[in-house]
mmCIF file of C-alpha atoms in Angstrom:
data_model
loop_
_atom_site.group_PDB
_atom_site.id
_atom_site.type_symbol
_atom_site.label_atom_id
_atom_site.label_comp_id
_atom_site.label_asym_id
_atom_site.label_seq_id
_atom_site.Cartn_x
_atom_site.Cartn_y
_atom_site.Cartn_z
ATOM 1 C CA UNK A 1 111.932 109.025 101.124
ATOM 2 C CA UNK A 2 111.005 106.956 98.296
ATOM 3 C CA UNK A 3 112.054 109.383 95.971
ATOM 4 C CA UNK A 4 115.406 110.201 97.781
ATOM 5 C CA UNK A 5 116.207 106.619 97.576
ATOM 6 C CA UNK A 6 115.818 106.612 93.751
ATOM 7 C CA UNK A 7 117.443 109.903 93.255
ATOM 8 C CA UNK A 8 120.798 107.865 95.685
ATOM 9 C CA UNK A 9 120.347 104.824 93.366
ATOM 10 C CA UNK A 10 120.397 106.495 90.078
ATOM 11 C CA UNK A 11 123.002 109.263 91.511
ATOM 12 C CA UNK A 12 122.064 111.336 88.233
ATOM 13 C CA UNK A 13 125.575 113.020 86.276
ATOM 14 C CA UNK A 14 123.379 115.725 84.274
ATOM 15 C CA UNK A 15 120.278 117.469 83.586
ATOM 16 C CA UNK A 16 118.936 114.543 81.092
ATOM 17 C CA UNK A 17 119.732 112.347 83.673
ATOM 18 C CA UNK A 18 117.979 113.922 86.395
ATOM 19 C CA UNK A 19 114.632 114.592 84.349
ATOM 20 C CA UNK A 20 114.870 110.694 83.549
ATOM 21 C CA UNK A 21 115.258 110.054 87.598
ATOM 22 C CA UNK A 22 112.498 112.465 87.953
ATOM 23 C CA UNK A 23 109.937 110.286 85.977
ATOM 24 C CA UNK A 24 111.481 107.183 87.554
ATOM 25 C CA UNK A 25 110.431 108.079 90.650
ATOM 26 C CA UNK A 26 107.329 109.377 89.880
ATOM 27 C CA UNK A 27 106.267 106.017 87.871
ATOM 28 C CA UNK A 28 107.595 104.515 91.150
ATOM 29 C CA UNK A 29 104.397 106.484 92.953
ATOM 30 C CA UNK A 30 102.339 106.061 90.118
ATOM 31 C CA UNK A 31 102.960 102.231 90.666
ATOM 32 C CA UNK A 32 102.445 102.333 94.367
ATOM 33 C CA UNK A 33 99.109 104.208 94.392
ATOM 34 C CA UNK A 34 97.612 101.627 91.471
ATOM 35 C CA UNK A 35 98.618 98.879 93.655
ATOM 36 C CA UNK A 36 96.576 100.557 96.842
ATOM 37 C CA UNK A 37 93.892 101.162 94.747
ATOM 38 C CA UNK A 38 93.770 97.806 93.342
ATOM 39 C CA UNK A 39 93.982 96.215 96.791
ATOM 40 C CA UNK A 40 90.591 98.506 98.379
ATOM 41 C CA UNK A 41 89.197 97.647 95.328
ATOM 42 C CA UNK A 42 89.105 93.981 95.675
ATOM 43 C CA UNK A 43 88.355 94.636 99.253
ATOM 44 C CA UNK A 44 85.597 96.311 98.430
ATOM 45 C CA UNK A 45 84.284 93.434 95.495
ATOM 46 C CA UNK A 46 85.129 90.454 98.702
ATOM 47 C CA UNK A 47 82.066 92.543 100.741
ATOM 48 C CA UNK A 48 80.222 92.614 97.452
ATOM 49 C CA UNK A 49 81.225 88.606 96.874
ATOM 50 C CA UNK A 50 79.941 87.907 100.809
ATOM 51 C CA UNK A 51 76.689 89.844 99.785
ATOM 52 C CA UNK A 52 75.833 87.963 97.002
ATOM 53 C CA UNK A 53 76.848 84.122 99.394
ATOM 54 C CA UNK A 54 74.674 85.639 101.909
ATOM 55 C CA UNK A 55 72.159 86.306 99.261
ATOM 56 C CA UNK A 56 72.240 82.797 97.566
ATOM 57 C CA UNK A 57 71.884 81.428 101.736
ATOM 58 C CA UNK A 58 69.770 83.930 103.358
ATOM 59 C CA UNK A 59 67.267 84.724 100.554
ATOM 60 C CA UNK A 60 65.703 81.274 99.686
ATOM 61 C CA UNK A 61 62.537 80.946 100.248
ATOM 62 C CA UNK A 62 62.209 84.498 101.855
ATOM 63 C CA UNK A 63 58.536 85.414 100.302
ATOM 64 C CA UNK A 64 57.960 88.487 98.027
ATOM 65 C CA UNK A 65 56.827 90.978 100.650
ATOM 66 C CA UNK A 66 59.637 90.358 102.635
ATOM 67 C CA UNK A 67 62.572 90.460 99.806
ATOM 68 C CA UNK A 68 63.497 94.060 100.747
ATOM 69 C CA UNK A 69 63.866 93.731 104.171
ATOM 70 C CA UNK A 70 66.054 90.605 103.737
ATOM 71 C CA UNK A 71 68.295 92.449 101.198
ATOM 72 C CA UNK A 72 68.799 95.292 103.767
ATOM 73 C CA UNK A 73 69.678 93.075 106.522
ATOM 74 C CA UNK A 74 71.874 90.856 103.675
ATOM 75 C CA UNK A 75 73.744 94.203 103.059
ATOM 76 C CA UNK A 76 73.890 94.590 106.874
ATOM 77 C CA UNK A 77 75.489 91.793 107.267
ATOM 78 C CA UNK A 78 78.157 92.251 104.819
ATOM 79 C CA UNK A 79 79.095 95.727 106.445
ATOM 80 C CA UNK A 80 79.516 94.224 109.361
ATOM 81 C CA UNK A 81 81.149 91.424 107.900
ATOM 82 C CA UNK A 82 84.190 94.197 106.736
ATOM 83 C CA UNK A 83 84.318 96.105 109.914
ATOM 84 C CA UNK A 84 83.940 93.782 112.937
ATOM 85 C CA UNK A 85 86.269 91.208 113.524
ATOM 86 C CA UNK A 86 83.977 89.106 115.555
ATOM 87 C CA UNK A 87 80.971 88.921 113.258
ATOM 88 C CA UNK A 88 83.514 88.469 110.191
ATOM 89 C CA UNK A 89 84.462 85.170 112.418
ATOM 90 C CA UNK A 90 81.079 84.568 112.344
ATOM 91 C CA UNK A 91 79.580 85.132 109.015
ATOM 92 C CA UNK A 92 82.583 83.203 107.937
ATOM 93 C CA UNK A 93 81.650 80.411 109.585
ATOM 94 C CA UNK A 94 77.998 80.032 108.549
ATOM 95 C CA UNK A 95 79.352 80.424 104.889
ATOM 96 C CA UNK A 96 81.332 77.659 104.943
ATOM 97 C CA UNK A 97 79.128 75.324 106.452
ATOM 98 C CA UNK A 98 76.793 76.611 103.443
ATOM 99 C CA UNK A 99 79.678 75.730 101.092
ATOM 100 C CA UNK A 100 81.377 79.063 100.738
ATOM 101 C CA UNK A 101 85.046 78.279 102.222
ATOM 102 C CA UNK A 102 87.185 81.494 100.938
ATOM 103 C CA UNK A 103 88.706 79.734 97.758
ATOM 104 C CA UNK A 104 84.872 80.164 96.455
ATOM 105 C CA UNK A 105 84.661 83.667 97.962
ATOM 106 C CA UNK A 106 87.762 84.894 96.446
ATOM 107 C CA UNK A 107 87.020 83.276 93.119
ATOM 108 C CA UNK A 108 83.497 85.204 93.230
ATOM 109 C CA UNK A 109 86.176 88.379 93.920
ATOM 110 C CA UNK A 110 87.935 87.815 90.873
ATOM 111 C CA UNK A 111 84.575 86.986 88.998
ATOM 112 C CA UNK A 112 83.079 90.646 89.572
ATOM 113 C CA UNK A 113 86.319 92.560 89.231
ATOM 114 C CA UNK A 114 87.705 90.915 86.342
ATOM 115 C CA UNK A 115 87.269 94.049 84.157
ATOM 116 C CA UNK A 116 88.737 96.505 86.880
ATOM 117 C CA UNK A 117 91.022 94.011 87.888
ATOM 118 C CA UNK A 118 92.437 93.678 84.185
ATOM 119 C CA UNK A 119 92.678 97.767 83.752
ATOM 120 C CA UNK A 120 94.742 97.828 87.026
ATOM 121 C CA UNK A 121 97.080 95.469 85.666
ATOM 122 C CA UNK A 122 97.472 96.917 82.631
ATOM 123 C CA UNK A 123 97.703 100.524 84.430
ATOM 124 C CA UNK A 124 100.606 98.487 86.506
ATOM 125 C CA UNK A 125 102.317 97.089 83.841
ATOM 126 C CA UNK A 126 102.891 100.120 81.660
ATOM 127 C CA UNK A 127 104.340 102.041 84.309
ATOM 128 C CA UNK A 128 106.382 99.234 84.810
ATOM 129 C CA UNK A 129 107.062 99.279 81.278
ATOM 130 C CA UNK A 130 107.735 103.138 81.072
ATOM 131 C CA UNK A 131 110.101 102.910 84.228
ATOM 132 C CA UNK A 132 112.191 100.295 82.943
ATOM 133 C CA UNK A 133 112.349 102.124 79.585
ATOM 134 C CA UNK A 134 113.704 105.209 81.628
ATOM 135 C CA UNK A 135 116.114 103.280 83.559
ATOM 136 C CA UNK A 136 117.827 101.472 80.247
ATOM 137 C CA UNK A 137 117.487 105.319 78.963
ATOM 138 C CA UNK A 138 119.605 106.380 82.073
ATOM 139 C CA UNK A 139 121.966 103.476 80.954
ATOM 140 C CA UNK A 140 122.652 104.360 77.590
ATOM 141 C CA UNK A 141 123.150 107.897 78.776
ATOM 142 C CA UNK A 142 125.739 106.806 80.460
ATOM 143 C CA UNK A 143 127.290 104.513 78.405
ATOM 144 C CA UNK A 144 126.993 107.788 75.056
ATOM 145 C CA UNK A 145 128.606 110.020 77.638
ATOM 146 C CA UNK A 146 132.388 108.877 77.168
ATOM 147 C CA UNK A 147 132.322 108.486 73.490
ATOM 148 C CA UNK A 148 130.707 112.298 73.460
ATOM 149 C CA UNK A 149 133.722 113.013 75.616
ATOM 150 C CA UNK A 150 136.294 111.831 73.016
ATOM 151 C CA UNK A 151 134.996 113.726 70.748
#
């Protein structure tokens, strides 16, 4: 649909014109997918940023012998966190009365992603780049084809 839109919108005049729609709408899904993947990907860094809360709560004082089973039950937790509504409530709620309200959760999100989070946008912006170069392309098609007419 996406691409039948784009193909309406542009209503390409000749074979240049369609080959530039073509890559328009195909940026357009490039774009789309890099945004989904961005978005699971900071879903999947907010579990890792509600391990590492639960980690700075649940780990204190836990003695050496006992580290590993804490950590599994710490990873547990954040699992559950993702996929159950009720516990999210709860885990939630023992974070922030620990301090971790989710201004401090999100800004440990953006703290581990940075680096993937900084490729995505850059992915993002140069197909946003390349599709408005195709579109001004499509443009001064357009605006060539008369005076290639007169001649």
């Amino acid at each position: 649909m996406l691409r039948q839109a784009i193909f309406a919108d542009l209503a390409p005049r000749s074979a240049i014109e369609w080959l530039l729609a073509i890559d328009v709408a195909e940026l357009s899904w490039e774009i789309q997918r890099y945004r989904v993947l961005r978005h699971k990907l900071l879903e999947t860094y907010r579990q890792k940023a509600i391990e590492a809360a639960l980690r700075r709560i649940d780990m204190v004082g836990i003695a050496p012998e006992f580290e590993d089973e804490a950590e599994y039950y710490t990873l547990q937790n954040a699992l559950s966190w993702r996929i159950d509504p009720i516990a999210a409530t709860e885990i939630e709620t023992r974070l922030a009365s620990d301090g971790f309200d989710q201004h401090a959760i999100t800004t440990e999100v953006y703290v581990q992603a940075r680096e993937v989070f900084l490729l995505f946008e850059g992915l993002l912006n140069a197909a946003q780049t390349k599709r408005m170069l195709l579109l001004r392309e499509i443009r001064n098609q357009r605006l060539a084809a008369p005076m290639r007419q007169r001649r």
